[in-house]
Coordinates of C-alpha atoms in Angstrom, one line a residue:
X1 CA 90.4 68.4 108.9
X2 CA 87.9 71.3 109.0
X3 CA 84.6 70.7 106.8
X4 CA 84.6 74.0 106.1
X5 CA 88.0 73.5 104.5
X6 CA 87.7 70.8 102.0
X7 CA 86.3 70.6 98.5
X8 CA 82.5 70.5 98.7
X9 CA 80.5 68.0 97.0
X10 CA 76.5 68.0 96.9
X11 CA 75.5 64.9 98.1
X12 CA 72.4 65.8 98.2
X13 CA 71.9 66.2 93.9
X14 CA 71.4 63.4 92.3
X15 CA 74.0 62.2 89.6
X16 CA 71.4 62.8 87.2
X17 CA 68.4 65.2 86.2
X18 CA 65.9 64.9 84.0
X19 CA 64.1 68.0 82.5
X20 CA 61.1 69.5 81.2
X21 CA 61.5 67.1 78.2
X22 CA 62.5 64.1 80.1
X23 CA 65.9 64.2 78.7
X24 CA 68.1 62.3 81.6
X25 CA 71.6 65.2 81.8
X26 CA 74.2 63.8 84.2
X27 CA 75.2 65.8 87.0
X28 CA 79.2 66.0 87.6
X29 CA 79.6 66.8 91.3
X30 CA 81.3 70.5 92.6
X31 CA 84.0 70.2 94.2
X32 CA 86.2 73.4 95.3
X33 CA 88.6 74.8 93.0
X34 CA 90.8 75.2 96.4
X35 CA 91.9 73.0 99.0
X36 CA 93.4 73.5 103.1
X37 CA 96.9 74.1 101.5
X38 CA 95.6 76.9 99.2
X39 CA 93.9 78.8 102.2
X40 CA 96.4 78.9 104.1
X41 CA 99.2 79.7 101.9
X42 CA 97.0 82.8 100.8
X43 CA 96.2 83.6 104.5
X44 CA 99.9 83.6 105.0
X45 CA 101.0 85.8 101.5
X46 CA 98.1 88.3 102.3
X47 CA 98.5 88.8 106.1
X48 CA 102.1 89.1 105.7
X49 CA 100.8 91.7 102.8
X50 CA 98.6 93.3 105.1
X51 CA 101.2 94.2 107.5
X52 CA 103.7 95.2 105.5
X53 CA 101.4 97.6 103.6
X54 CA 100.2 99.2 106.9
X55 CA 103.7 99.5 108.5
X56 CA 105.2 100.7 105.7
X57 CA 102.8 103.0 104.3
X58 CA 102.4 104.2 108.1
X59 CA 105.8 105.6 107.9
X60 CA 105.6 107.3 105.1
X61 CA 102.6 109.4 106.4
X62 CA 104.4 109.7 109.9
X63 CA 107.4 110.9 108.2
X64 CA 105.6 114.2 105.9
X65 CA 103.5 114.8 108.8
X66 CA 106.6 114.9 110.6
X67 CA 109.1 116.9 109.0
X68 CA 107.7 120.2 107.8
X69 CA 110.5 120.5 104.9
X70 CA 108.6 117.7 103.2
X71 CA 105.5 119.0 103.1
X72 CA 105.0 120.4 99.3
X73 CA 103.1 119.3 96.2
X74 CA 104.2 115.9 96.0
X75 CA 104.4 114.8 99.3
X76 CA 100.8 115.3 99.6
X77 CA 99.6 113.3 96.8
X78 CA 102.2 111.0 97.8
X79 CA 100.1 111.3 101.7
X80 CA 96.6 110.9 99.9
X81 CA 98.5 107.7 98.2
X82 CA 99.9 106.2 101.2
X83 CA 96.2 106.4 102.6
X84 CA 94.7 104.7 99.8
X85 CA 97.2 101.9 99.8
X86 CA 96.3 101.3 103.7
X87 CA 93.0 101.1 103.4
X88 CA 93.4 98.5 100.5
X89 CA 95.9 96.8 103.0
X90 CA 92.7 96.7 105.2
X91 CA 90.1 95.2 103.5
X92 CA 92.4 92.9 102.5
X93 CA 91.2 90.0 105.3
X94 CA 87.7 90.2 103.6
X95 CA 89.1 89.3 100.2
X96 CA 90.8 86.1 101.5
X97 CA 87.5 84.9 103.1
X98 CA 85.9 85.4 100.2
X99 CA 88.1 83.6 98.4
X100 CA 88.5 80.9 101.1
X101 CA 86.1 80.4 103.9
X102 CA 83.0 82.2 102.5
X103 CA 83.7 81.1 98.8
X104 CA 80.7 78.8 98.6
X105 CA 78.5 81.1 101.7
X106 CA 79.3 84.2 103.5
X107 CA 78.9 83.7 107.2
X108 CA 80.1 87.4 107.8
X109 CA 77.5 90.0 108.2
X110 CA 76.5 91.2 104.5
X111 CA 77.7 94.7 104.5
X112 CA 81.3 93.8 104.7
X113 CA 81.1 92.7 101.1
X114 CA 79.9 95.5 100.4
X115 CA 82.5 97.1 101.9
X116 CA 85.6 95.0 100.3
X117 CA 84.3 95.3 96.9
X118 CA 83.0 99.3 97.4
X119 CA 86.1 100.2 99.1
X120 CA 88.7 98.6 96.7
X121 CA 87.4 99.9 93.6
X122 CA 87.5 103.0 95.1
X123 CA 90.6 103.0 96.3
X124 CA 92.0 102.1 92.7
X125 CA 90.1 105.0 91.1
X126 CA 91.9 107.1 93.2
X127 CA 95.6 105.5 92.7
X128 CA 95.2 106.2 89.6
X129 CA 93.8 110.0 89.4
X130 CA 96.6 110.4 92.2
X131 CA 99.6 109.3 90.2
X132 CA 98.5 111.2 86.9
X133 CA 98.2 114.0 89.2
X134 CA 101.9 113.5 90.2
X135 CA 102.6 113.0 87.1
X136 CA 101.9 115.9 85.6
X137 CA 103.1 118.0 88.6
X138 CA 106.1 116.5 88.1
X139 CA 106.4 117.4 84.2
X140 CA 105.7 121.1 85.1
X141 CA 108.6 121.0 87.8
X142 CA 111.0 120.0 85.1
X143 CA 109.7 122.0 82.5
X144 CA 108.8 125.4 84.3
X145 CA 109.7 125.0 88.1
X146 CA 108.7 128.4 88.4
X147 CA 105.0 127.5 87.9
X148 CA 105.3 124.9 90.9
X149 CA 107.4 127.7 92.5
X150 CA 104.3 129.4 92.7
X151 CA 102.2 127.2 93.8
X152 CA 100.6 126.9 97.4
X153 CA 100.4 123.2 99.0
X154 CA 96.4 123.7 99.0
X155 CA 96.5 123.4 95.3
X156 CA 97.4 120.2 95.8
X157 CA 95.0 119.4 98.5
X158 CA 92.0 120.3 96.4
X159 CA 93.5 118.1 93.7
X160 CA 93.6 115.4 96.2
X161 CA 90.0 115.5 98.2
X162 CA 88.5 116.0 94.1
X163 CA 90.1 113.0 93.5
X164 CA 88.3 111.3 97.0
X165 CA 84.9 112.6 96.2
X166 CA 84.8 111.7 92.5
X167 CA 86.8 107.7 93.0
X168 CA 83.6 107.7 96.3
X169 CA 80.9 108.4 93.4
X170 CA 81.9 106.5 90.4
X171 CA 83.6 104.2 92.8
X172 CA 82.0 103.2 96.3
X173 CA 78.4 103.6 95.7
X174 CA 77.7 101.5 92.0
X175 CA 79.4 99.0 93.5
X176 CA 77.7 99.1 96.9
X177 CA 74.7 98.8 95.2
X178 CA 75.7 96.2 92.4
X179 CA 77.6 93.7 94.7
X180 CA 76.1 91.3 97.7
X181 CA 76.7 87.8 98.8
X182 CA 74.4 85.0 98.4
X183 CA 74.5 80.9 97.6
X184 CA 75.3 81.0 94.2
X185 CA 73.8 77.9 91.9
X186 CA 77.1 75.9 91.2
X187 CA 75.0 73.4 89.1
X188 CA 74.3 76.3 86.3
X189 CA 75.9 76.9 83.1
X190 CA 76.5 81.3 84.1
X191 CA 79.1 82.6 85.2
X192 CA 77.4 83.3 88.2
X193 CA 78.4 79.3 89.1
X194 CA 82.2 79.8 89.5
X195 CA 82.2 83.1 91.4
X196 CA 82.0 83.5 94.9
X197 CA 79.1 84.3 97.0
X198 CA 80.2 87.5 97.8
X199 CA 80.8 89.4 94.6
X200 CA 78.3 91.0 91.8
X201 CA 74.6 90.0 92.1
X202 CA 73.7 88.9 88.6
X203 CA 70.6 91.5 88.3
X204 CA 73.0 94.0 88.0
X205 CA 75.0 92.3 85.3
X206 CA 74.6 93.9 82.7
X207 CA 75.1 97.6 84.3
X208 CA 78.1 95.8 85.7
X209 CA 79.7 94.9 82.2
X210 CA 78.8 98.7 80.2
X211 CA 80.5 99.7 83.8
X212 CA 83.8 98.1 83.1
X213 CA 84.3 99.6 79.7
X214 CA 83.2 103.2 80.9
X215 CA 84.8 103.4 84.2
X216 CA 87.4 101.2 83.9
X217 CA 88.4 102.8 80.5
X218 CA 88.0 106.2 82.0
X219 CA 90.0 105.7 85.7
X220 CA 92.5 103.4 84.9
X221 CA 92.8 103.3 81.3
X222 CA 93.2 106.3 79.8
X223 CA 95.4 107.3 83.2
X224 CA 97.7 104.4 82.9
X225 CA 98.1 106.0 79.2
X226 CA 98.3 109.4 80.4
X227 CA 101.4 108.8 83.0
X228 CA 103.1 106.9 80.4
X229 CA 102.7 110.0 78.0
X230 CA 103.4 112.1 80.9
X231 CA 106.8 109.7 82.0
X232 CA 107.9 109.7 78.3
X233 CA 107.7 113.8 78.2
X234 CA 109.5 114.5 81.5
X235 CA 112.3 111.7 80.7
X236 CA 113.3 114.1 77.6
X237 CA 112.7 117.0 79.5
X238 CA 116.0 115.6 81.7
X239 CA 117.3 114.3 78.7
X240 CA 117.9 117.9 76.8
X241 CA 119.2 119.4 79.9
X242 CA 121.9 116.9 80.5
X243 CA 123.2 118.3 77.5
X244 CA 123.0 121.5 78.1
X245 CA 126.3 123.6 79.3
X246 CA 126.2 122.3 83.2
X247 CA 127.1 124.6 85.7
X248 CA 127.3 123.9 89.3
X249 CA 123.9 125.5 90.2
X250 CA 122.4 123.4 87.1
X251 CA 123.7 120.5 87.9
X252 CA 122.7 120.1 91.2
X253 CA 118.8 121.1 89.5
X254 CA 119.7 117.8 86.8
X255 CA 120.1 115.2 90.0
X256 CA 116.8 116.4 91.7
X257 CA 115.4 115.8 88.5
X258 CA 116.8 112.4 87.7
X259 CA 115.6 111.8 91.1
X260 CA 112.0 113.2 90.1
X261 CA 112.1 110.6 86.9
X262 CA 113.4 107.8 89.0
X263 CA 110.7 108.6 91.6
X264 CA 107.7 108.4 88.8
X265 CA 108.8 105.8 86.9
X266 CA 108.8 103.6 89.4
X267 CA 105.5 104.6 91.0
X268 CA 104.5 103.7 87.0
X269 CA 106.2 100.3 87.2
X270 CA 104.4 100.3 90.3
X271 CA 101.1 101.1 89.1
X272 CA 100.8 98.2 85.7
X273 CA 102.3 95.4 88.2
X274 CA 99.5 95.9 89.9
X275 CA 96.6 97.1 88.0
X276 CA 97.2 95.7 84.9
X277 CA 96.4 92.1 85.8
X278 CA 93.9 93.2 87.5
X279 CA 91.6 95.3 84.8
X280 CA 92.3 91.9 82.4
X281 CA 90.9 89.6 85.2
X282 CA 87.8 91.3 85.4
X283 CA 87.0 91.6 81.8
X284 CA 88.1 87.6 81.8
X285 CA 86.2 86.8 84.3
X286 CA 82.5 88.2 82.7
X287 CA 82.9 86.8 79.8
X288 CA 80.9 83.2 79.3
X289 CA 83.2 80.4 79.9
X290 CA 80.6 77.9 81.1
X291 CA 80.9 76.5 83.9
X292 CA 83.8 73.5 83.3
X293 CA 86.2 72.7 85.9
X294 CA 88.4 74.0 84.2
X295 CA 87.1 77.3 83.9
X296 CA 86.7 77.5 87.2
X297 CA 90.2 76.6 88.1
X298 CA 91.4 79.3 85.7
X299 CA 89.3 81.8 86.9
X300 CA 89.8 81.2 90.9
X301 CA 93.8 81.1 90.2
X302 CA 93.9 83.9 88.0
X303 CA 91.7 85.9 90.1
X304 CA 94.2 85.1 93.2
X305 CA 96.9 86.1 91.5
X306 CA 96.1 89.5 90.1
X307 CA 94.8 90.4 93.5
X308 CA 98.2 89.2 95.2
X309 CA 100.7 91.5 92.4
X310 CA 97.9 94.1 93.4
X311 CA 98.9 93.9 96.9
X312 CA 102.9 93.5 95.9
X313 CA 102.1 96.7 94.2
X314 CA 100.8 98.5 96.9
X315 CA 103.4 97.5 99.9
X316 CA 105.9 98.6 96.9
X317 CA 104.9 101.9 96.8
X318 CA 106.7 102.9 100.1
X319 CA 110.0 101.9 99.3
X320 CA 109.9 103.6 95.7
X321 CA 109.0 106.9 97.1
X322 CA 112.0 106.2 99.4
X323 CA 114.3 105.2 96.4
X324 CA 113.7 108.1 94.3
X325 CA 113.8 110.6 96.7
X326 CA 117.5 111.2 98.8
X327 CA 115.6 114.1 100.6
X328 CA 112.0 112.0 102.1
X329 CA 114.8 108.7 102.5
X330 CA 116.7 110.4 104.6
X331 CA 114.1 112.0 106.6
X332 CA 112.6 107.8 106.9
X333 CA 116.3 106.8 108.1
X334 CA 116.1 109.3 110.9
X335 CA 112.5 108.7 111.7
X336 CA 113.1 105.5 112.5
X337 CA 116.4 105.5 114.5
X338 CA 114.2 107.6 116.6
X339 CA 111.4 105.4 116.7
X340 CA 113.2 102.3 118.0
X341 CA 115.4 105.0 119.4
X342 CA 118.7 103.5 118.0
X343 CA 122.3 104.4 118.2
X344 CA 124.4 105.8 115.7
X345 CA 128.1 107.4 115.5
X346 CA 126.6 109.7 112.9
X347 CA 124.7 112.9 113.6
X348 CA 121.4 111.8 114.7
X349 CA 119.7 115.2 114.8
X350 CA 116.6 116.3 112.2
X351 CA 117.8 115.8 109.0
X352 CA 119.5 119.0 107.3
X353 CA 118.4 121.0 104.1
X354 CA 120.3 123.5 102.8
X355 CA 118.3 126.7 103.7
X356 CA 118.2 127.2 100.0
X357 CA 116.4 124.6 99.5
X358 CA 113.3 125.7 101.6
X359 CA 110.2 125.3 100.0
X360 CA 111.5 123.3 97.5
X361 CA 108.6 121.3 95.5
X362 CA 111.3 118.6 95.4
X363 CA 111.6 115.7 97.1

């Protein structure tokens, strides 16, 4: 078995040491909280999610770029969300390395450790703010459709760019400063002892814990509360419409609004599935739990589980975009057929959109 994959015991350290007062303290040999099986299973899961995340999000991006009829305010936010998820997928192998082969010693270039943490939190902040913006425009579209009809796509582009600028300045930059790779003292009683080699540098511990309370609240928890509130208002608006007089025109409009609510709901569910466990672990991990084997195992598997859920949610997002929009779904199916030259008895021309839907701000 490869030595780097086996539980690590530092035989160079005696089983007992004497402190400054002459008292003798017994030291429990350090063992990694994982073995070769965990390394292989985690690698299979994360590399599978990386492939799916890149492919599914790339298809969604390509569909939005290819078909003019899909380009509207909502598809611009979805386009930007897909880019965020693709970045997360691309850096996920660095997470696998830092939790397995590089757990005790980071042998990759040190800047890659900073790249992973900085890009990861930047995309997390960007995702949360994009979803809030998406939800706000969804609410406006079902409440005051004449307003969204007048808005130009460049409004959404400018908002998306601002979101990325804020995410870079408030997420990427501080994490680049605070995080780094170094050998951790596995025999101390601090939180540092049970963390991977690539993590927060302890000299920045105070600033980081303060940032968690402020930054996570501003960029993750408040957006989560806002988008839940917006989703409820949107659902109530659509529910009220269903009890109004229905005509052939309003019936079609109502169907679009129901699809809009479904799409928003699925996006919110995916967001909660990924980011609630993520923030819960981040807050838990910096607490002073000691350095027993129990807490090493708890910290390790809690962290791995929340990250897998986060990657799963990002793989599900492109599927949810299509499930919540018949227009996007039909264009995606056509794009895949074109891409692989699949033959069908159905009409293989570009999905048509009735003339009165041109410029429609619904997906």
